Amino acid sequence: MRYYRERLTRPDVGLVPRPDGGRSTKLRQPDVDEALRCGAGVYQKVESGRLRPSPEFFLRIAETLGFSSHDRRVAHLDLFGSEPPPSIGTPSPHWQRTVDGQREMMCVLAPDGQLTAHNTAFAAIFGEDGVPTNFWRWALMSDRARDTALCDWEQAWAPYLLEECRLLSLRYRDHGAIRDLHADLAADPRLRWLPRADAGLNGRTASLRHPEQGTRHVRILVAESEGFRLLTFLMDPS
């Protein structure tokens, strides 16, 4: 905490400069109390290790002092033995280069399903229809996915897609677009009576109808970075 505090000044945390015109411009411990609007001396006790903050108060400190996502995570694990609530970062400008360098079908999704990047192999799944802007909505709510593209949609695809979305809605409760997605999925009558899956997509095998290659088996791999999901569809070479 001291490392981050001493890199900042009062204006950096929304406070006016010191009226006394002191020589040091570094943010002092009482300044942090003022920025956080907490009692005098509270932050000093936290920084010195004499007071263990609540998770909520720690996150306020981390946001005020501008912790990196890595240090926020490390400090939360050290203090509370658990990961902090996930946050959604800014999409990396290098995602497109990453997926373009792969021959397998690959895409990058924001938590609400918006496509951030995809390669040519992934785009070929959709043929003349074009790549959808939101993969979760396409895979779970479009007639094309349900009736044509995703084979055995009700058993092999939809339950596992729903579990992915269910997990995301719980992890990002305050994200408006994810709440909207969850509400729309809950209101869809065709999704209401599907069997419950015990896992998400990662490691699943299923079949899809490719516009150029016909029905093919794929294995789905899911990785995550800063809230974004990297989906890879490994096509069975046979």
mmCIF file of C-alpha atoms in Angstrom:
data_model
loop_
_atom_site.group_PDB
_atom_site.id
_atom_site.type_symbol
_atom_site.label_atom_id
_atom_site.label_comp_id
_atom_site.label_asym_id
_atom_site.label_seq_id
_atom_site.Cartn_x
_atom_site.Cartn_y
_atom_site.Cartn_z
ATOM 1 C CA MET A 1 0.000 0.000 0.000
ATOM 2 C CA ARG A 2 2.804 2.392 0.860
ATOM 3 C CA TYR A 3 4.356 1.783 -2.559
ATOM 4 C CA TYR A 4 1.195 2.934 -4.322
ATOM 5 C CA ARG A 5 0.447 5.756 -1.881
ATOM 6 C CA GLU A 6 3.848 7.364 -2.255
ATOM 7 C CA ARG A 7 3.488 7.467 -6.019
ATOM 8 C CA LEU A 8 0.405 9.676 -5.741
ATOM 9 C CA THR A 9 -0.461 13.257 -4.827
ATOM 10 C CA ARG A 10 -3.643 14.714 -3.374
ATOM 11 C CA PRO A 11 -5.030 15.733 -6.788
ATOM 12 C CA ASP A 12 -4.433 12.165 -8.030
ATOM 13 C CA VAL A 13 -7.125 10.940 -5.605
ATOM 14 C CA GLY A 14 -9.537 13.833 -6.124
ATOM 15 C CA LEU A 15 -8.341 16.113 -3.298
ATOM 16 C CA VAL A 16 -7.289 19.744 -3.569
ATOM 17 C CA PRO A 17 -3.565 20.529 -3.055
ATOM 18 C CA ARG A 18 -2.448 21.158 0.512
ATOM 19 C CA PRO A 19 -3.174 24.705 1.596
ATOM 20 C CA ASP A 20 0.100 24.906 3.534
ATOM 21 C CA GLY A 21 2.161 24.518 0.356
ATOM 22 C CA GLY A 22 4.347 21.859 1.957
ATOM 23 C CA ARG A 23 7.470 20.780 0.119
ATOM 24 C CA SER A 24 6.446 17.114 -0.134
ATOM 25 C CA THR A 25 3.830 16.403 -2.753
ATOM 26 C CA LYS A 26 3.450 12.709 -1.835
ATOM 27 C CA LEU A 27 0.090 11.474 -0.641
ATOM 28 C CA ARG A 28 0.161 11.149 3.145
ATOM 29 C CA GLN A 29 -1.734 8.635 5.242
ATOM 30 C CA PRO A 30 -4.228 11.260 6.542
ATOM 31 C CA ASP A 31 -4.872 12.229 2.912
ATOM 32 C CA VAL A 32 -5.990 8.667 2.202
ATOM 33 C CA ASP A 33 -8.369 8.835 5.171
ATOM 34 C CA GLU A 34 -9.815 11.990 3.640
ATOM 35 C CA ALA A 35 -10.109 10.448 0.187
ATOM 36 C CA LEU A 36 -11.817 7.352 1.607
ATOM 37 C CA ARG A 37 -13.993 9.449 3.957
ATOM 38 C CA CYS A 38 -13.153 7.220 6.887
ATOM 39 C CA GLY A 39 -12.116 8.000 10.448
ATOM 40 C CA ALA A 40 -8.821 9.700 11.212
ATOM 41 C CA GLY A 41 -5.942 7.240 11.496
ATOM 42 C CA VAL A 42 -7.831 4.287 10.043
ATOM 43 C CA TYR A 43 -5.740 3.980 6.903
ATOM 44 C CA GLN A 44 -2.480 4.314 8.861
ATOM 45 C CA LYS A 45 -3.475 1.290 10.945
ATOM 46 C CA VAL A 46 -4.276 -0.707 7.814
ATOM 47 C CA GLU A 47 -1.015 0.219 6.075
ATOM 48 C CA SER A 48 1.022 -0.638 9.180
ATOM 49 C CA GLY A 49 -0.738 -3.988 9.576
ATOM 50 C CA ARG A 50 -2.363 -3.097 12.905
ATOM 51 C CA LEU A 51 -5.883 -3.218 11.451
ATOM 52 C CA ARG A 52 -7.220 -5.865 9.104
ATOM 53 C CA PRO A 53 -9.682 -4.228 6.690
ATOM 54 C CA SER A 54 -12.908 -5.799 5.555
ATOM 55 C CA PRO A 55 -12.836 -7.078 1.959
ATOM 56 C CA GLU A 56 -15.053 -4.175 0.907
ATOM 57 C CA PHE A 57 -12.802 -1.578 2.554
ATOM 58 C CA PHE A 58 -9.687 -3.166 1.068
ATOM 59 C CA LEU A 59 -11.185 -2.925 -2.423
ATOM 60 C CA ARG A 60 -11.941 0.766 -1.826
ATOM 61 C CA ILE A 61 -8.305 1.312 -0.824
ATOM 62 C CA ALA A 62 -7.052 -0.621 -3.857
ATOM 63 C CA GLU A 63 -9.232 1.407 -6.197
ATOM 64 C CA THR A 64 -8.266 4.719 -4.610
ATOM 65 C CA LEU A 65 -4.535 3.967 -4.745
ATOM 66 C CA GLY A 66 -4.691 2.457 -8.227
ATOM 67 C CA PHE A 67 -3.524 -1.077 -7.525
ATOM 68 C CA SER A 68 -2.690 -3.112 -10.601
ATOM 69 C CA SER A 69 -5.022 -6.049 -11.180
ATOM 70 C CA HIS A 70 -2.160 -8.398 -10.269
ATOM 71 C CA ASP A 71 -1.369 -6.669 -6.961
ATOM 72 C CA ARG A 72 -5.075 -6.380 -6.146
ATOM 73 C CA ARG A 73 -5.383 -10.131 -6.593
ATOM 74 C CA VAL A 74 -2.225 -10.966 -4.620
ATOM 75 C CA ALA A 75 -3.158 -8.678 -1.728
ATOM 76 C CA HIS A 76 -6.705 -10.057 -1.552
ATOM 77 C CA LEU A 77 -5.390 -13.624 -1.457
ATOM 78 C CA ASP A 78 -2.871 -12.672 1.224
ATOM 79 C CA LEU A 79 -5.430 -10.901 3.420
ATOM 80 C CA PHE A 80 -8.495 -13.082 2.980
ATOM 81 C CA GLY A 81 -7.361 -16.331 1.359
ATOM 82 C CA SER A 82 -9.667 -15.858 -1.628
ATOM 83 C CA GLU A 83 -9.772 -14.222 -5.030
ATOM 84 C CA PRO A 84 -11.232 -10.713 -5.241
ATOM 85 C CA PRO A 85 -14.492 -10.230 -7.134
ATOM 86 C CA PRO A 86 -13.626 -10.483 -10.831
ATOM 87 C CA SER A 87 -13.426 -7.350 -12.895
ATOM 88 C CA ILE A 88 -13.711 -6.935 -16.646
ATOM 89 C CA GLY A 89 -10.639 -5.338 -18.123
ATOM 90 C CA THR A 90 -10.192 -3.559 -21.426
ATOM 91 C CA PRO A 91 -9.835 -5.980 -24.358
ATOM 92 C CA SER A 92 -6.210 -6.451 -25.303
ATOM 93 C CA PRO A 93 -5.359 -5.031 -28.743
ATOM 94 C CA HIS A 94 -3.335 -8.221 -29.295
ATOM 95 C CA TRP A 95 -6.271 -10.659 -29.172
ATOM 96 C CA GLN A 96 -6.852 -10.443 -32.921
ATOM 97 C CA ARG A 97 -3.225 -11.228 -33.671
ATOM 98 C CA THR A 98 -3.423 -14.152 -31.249
ATOM 99 C CA VAL A 99 -6.397 -15.788 -32.934
ATOM 100 C CA ASP A 100 -5.177 -15.000 -36.460
ATOM 101 C CA GLY A 101 -2.073 -17.052 -35.720
ATOM 102 C CA GLN A 102 -4.118 -20.221 -35.082
ATOM 103 C CA ARG A 103 -5.501 -22.606 -37.674
ATOM 104 C CA GLU A 104 -8.200 -23.985 -35.386
ATOM 105 C CA MET A 105 -11.542 -22.209 -35.004
ATOM 106 C CA MET A 106 -11.018 -19.620 -32.293
ATOM 107 C CA CYS A 107 -12.767 -16.589 -30.818
ATOM 108 C CA VAL A 108 -12.504 -14.251 -27.830
ATOM 109 C CA LEU A 109 -15.662 -13.277 -25.928
ATOM 110 C CA ALA A 110 -16.462 -10.631 -23.360
ATOM 111 C CA PRO A 111 -18.396 -12.101 -20.406
ATOM 112 C CA ASP A 112 -21.718 -11.046 -21.933
ATOM 113 C CA GLY A 113 -20.873 -12.941 -25.135
ATOM 114 C CA GLN A 114 -19.853 -10.008 -27.314
ATOM 115 C CA LEU A 115 -17.202 -11.072 -29.815
ATOM 116 C CA THR A 116 -13.913 -9.277 -29.234
ATOM 117 C CA ALA A 117 -11.864 -11.161 -31.818
ATOM 118 C CA HIS A 118 -12.153 -14.202 -34.082
ATOM 119 C CA ASN A 119 -10.203 -15.834 -36.864
ATOM 120 C CA THR A 120 -11.165 -16.837 -40.393
ATOM 121 C CA ALA A 121 -11.677 -20.472 -39.428
ATOM 122 C CA PHE A 122 -14.242 -19.449 -36.794
ATOM 123 C CA ALA A 123 -16.041 -17.129 -39.219
ATOM 124 C CA ALA A 124 -16.458 -20.023 -41.659
ATOM 125 C CA ILE A 125 -18.860 -21.720 -39.204
ATOM 126 C CA PHE A 126 -21.506 -19.140 -40.036
ATOM 127 C CA GLY A 127 -21.207 -19.140 -43.828
ATOM 128 C CA GLU A 128 -23.252 -16.532 -45.659
ATOM 129 C CA ASP A 129 -25.072 -15.523 -42.455
ATOM 130 C CA GLY A 130 -21.952 -13.767 -41.217
ATOM 131 C CA VAL A 131 -20.415 -13.799 -37.754
ATOM 132 C CA PRO A 132 -22.878 -12.803 -34.986
ATOM 133 C CA THR A 133 -22.005 -9.955 -32.650
ATOM 134 C CA ASN A 134 -22.882 -12.026 -29.563
ATOM 135 C CA PHE A 135 -21.946 -15.700 -29.449
ATOM 136 C CA TRP A 136 -23.966 -16.682 -26.352
ATOM 137 C CA ARG A 137 -27.147 -15.205 -27.837
ATOM 138 C CA TRP A 138 -26.523 -16.824 -31.210
ATOM 139 C CA ALA A 139 -25.744 -20.266 -29.760
ATOM 140 C CA LEU A 140 -28.680 -20.313 -27.337
ATOM 141 C CA MET A 141 -31.390 -18.243 -28.979
ATOM 142 C CA SER A 142 -31.015 -18.268 -32.768
ATOM 143 C CA ASP A 143 -32.944 -20.713 -34.959
ATOM 144 C CA ARG A 144 -29.812 -21.236 -37.047
ATOM 145 C CA ALA A 145 -27.858 -22.585 -34.073
ATOM 146 C CA ARG A 146 -30.748 -24.534 -32.558
ATOM 147 C CA ASP A 147 -32.042 -26.219 -35.681
ATOM 148 C CA THR A 148 -29.082 -26.408 -38.051
ATOM 149 C CA ALA A 149 -25.565 -25.496 -36.953
ATOM 150 C CA LEU A 150 -25.242 -27.165 -33.546
ATOM 151 C CA CYS A 151 -26.109 -30.842 -33.818
ATOM 152 C CA ASP A 152 -28.275 -32.295 -31.051
ATOM 153 C CA TRP A 153 -28.562 -28.766 -29.666
ATOM 154 C CA GLU A 154 -30.913 -29.640 -26.781
ATOM 155 C CA GLN A 155 -28.656 -32.338 -25.325
ATOM 156 C CA ALA A 156 -25.098 -31.760 -26.538
ATOM 157 C CA TRP A 157 -24.848 -27.971 -26.627
ATOM 158 C CA ALA A 158 -27.506 -25.903 -24.874
ATOM 159 C CA PRO A 159 -27.230 -27.276 -21.291
ATOM 160 C CA TYR A 160 -23.476 -26.640 -21.239
ATOM 161 C CA LEU A 161 -23.781 -23.225 -22.841
ATOM 162 C CA LEU A 162 -26.359 -22.327 -20.203
ATOM 163 C CA GLU A 163 -23.983 -23.366 -17.421
ATOM 164 C CA GLU A 164 -21.317 -21.061 -18.863
ATOM 165 C CA CYS A 165 -23.809 -18.194 -18.809
ATOM 166 C CA ARG A 166 -25.085 -19.113 -15.351
ATOM 167 C CA LEU A 167 -21.550 -18.976 -13.938
ATOM 168 C CA LEU A 168 -20.900 -15.624 -15.603
ATOM 169 C CA SER A 169 -24.143 -14.137 -14.271
ATOM 170 C CA LEU A 170 -23.081 -15.084 -10.741
ATOM 171 C CA ARG A 171 -19.520 -13.809 -11.125
ATOM 172 C CA TYR A 172 -20.530 -10.481 -12.679
ATOM 173 C CA ARG A 173 -23.731 -9.676 -10.846
ATOM 174 C CA ASP A 174 -23.363 -5.926 -11.331
ATOM 175 C CA HIS A 175 -22.712 -6.027 -15.079
ATOM 176 C CA GLY A 176 -25.800 -4.692 -16.853
ATOM 177 C CA ALA A 177 -25.328 -6.527 -20.156
ATOM 178 C CA ILE A 178 -24.866 -9.843 -18.353
ATOM 179 C CA ARG A 179 -28.002 -9.258 -16.272
ATOM 180 C CA ASP A 180 -29.907 -8.553 -19.494
ATOM 181 C CA LEU A 181 -28.571 -11.728 -21.083
ATOM 182 C CA HIS A 182 -29.531 -13.798 -18.041
ATOM 183 C CA ALA A 183 -33.043 -12.332 -18.050
ATOM 184 C CA ASP A 184 -33.516 -13.018 -21.754
ATOM 185 C CA LEU A 185 -32.331 -16.602 -21.397
ATOM 186 C CA ALA A 186 -34.634 -17.171 -18.417
ATOM 187 C CA ALA A 187 -37.591 -15.875 -20.448
ATOM 188 C CA ASP A 188 -36.958 -18.101 -23.467
ATOM 189 C CA PRO A 189 -39.515 -20.950 -23.363
ATOM 190 C CA ARG A 190 -37.316 -23.343 -25.319
ATOM 191 C CA LEU A 191 -34.520 -23.011 -22.769
ATOM 192 C CA ARG A 192 -36.744 -23.373 -19.722
ATOM 193 C CA TRP A 193 -37.126 -27.149 -19.834
ATOM 194 C CA LEU A 194 -33.654 -28.217 -20.887
ATOM 195 C CA PRO A 195 -31.792 -30.774 -18.729
ATOM 196 C CA ARG A 196 -29.332 -29.327 -16.229
ATOM 197 C CA ALA A 197 -25.646 -29.887 -17.020
ATOM 198 C CA ASP A 198 -23.013 -30.417 -14.343
ATOM 199 C CA ALA A 199 -20.284 -28.457 -16.165
ATOM 200 C CA GLY A 200 -19.628 -25.762 -18.730
ATOM 201 C CA LEU A 201 -18.155 -26.052 -22.207
ATOM 202 C CA ASN A 202 -14.510 -26.716 -21.401
ATOM 203 C CA GLY A 203 -13.422 -30.160 -22.543
ATOM 204 C CA ARG A 204 -16.769 -30.971 -24.148
ATOM 205 C CA THR A 205 -17.049 -32.825 -27.444
ATOM 206 C CA ALA A 206 -19.991 -32.167 -29.734
ATOM 207 C CA SER A 207 -20.859 -31.966 -33.406
ATOM 208 C CA LEU A 208 -21.588 -29.024 -35.650
ATOM 209 C CA ARG A 209 -22.672 -28.662 -39.253
ATOM 210 C CA HIS A 210 -20.019 -26.719 -41.090
ATOM 211 C CA PRO A 211 -21.215 -24.974 -44.280
ATOM 212 C CA GLU A 212 -18.153 -26.160 -46.217
ATOM 213 C CA GLN A 213 -17.079 -29.356 -44.456
ATOM 214 C CA GLY A 214 -20.355 -30.921 -43.402
ATOM 215 C CA THR A 215 -20.988 -32.462 -39.979
ATOM 216 C CA ARG A 216 -17.816 -32.513 -37.900
ATOM 217 C CA HIS A 217 -16.945 -33.441 -34.327
ATOM 218 C CA VAL A 218 -15.236 -30.725 -32.287
ATOM 219 C CA ARG A 219 -13.609 -30.535 -28.877
ATOM 220 C CA ILE A 220 -14.150 -27.227 -27.093
ATOM 221 C CA LEU A 221 -11.434 -25.682 -24.941
ATOM 222 C CA VAL A 222 -12.082 -22.604 -22.791
ATOM 223 C CA ALA A 223 -9.433 -20.338 -21.302
ATOM 224 C CA GLU A 224 -9.865 -17.019 -19.492
ATOM 225 C CA SER A 225 -7.847 -13.822 -19.144
ATOM 226 C CA GLU A 226 -8.985 -10.613 -17.392
ATOM 227 C CA GLY A 227 -12.616 -11.659 -17.724
ATOM 228 C CA PHE A 228 -12.431 -12.524 -21.430
ATOM 229 C CA ARG A 229 -12.992 -16.075 -22.623
ATOM 230 C CA LEU A 230 -10.918 -17.677 -25.349
ATOM 231 C CA LEU A 231 -12.901 -20.450 -27.046
ATOM 232 C CA THR A 232 -11.117 -22.933 -29.288
ATOM 233 C CA PHE A 233 -12.972 -25.515 -31.350
ATOM 234 C CA LEU A 234 -10.612 -28.362 -32.246
ATOM 235 C CA MET A 235 -11.998 -30.133 -35.291
ATOM 236 C CA ASP A 236 -11.681 -33.914 -35.447
ATOM 237 C CA PRO A 237 -9.240 -34.551 -38.316
ATOM 238 C CA SER A 238 -11.285 -37.514 -39.473
#
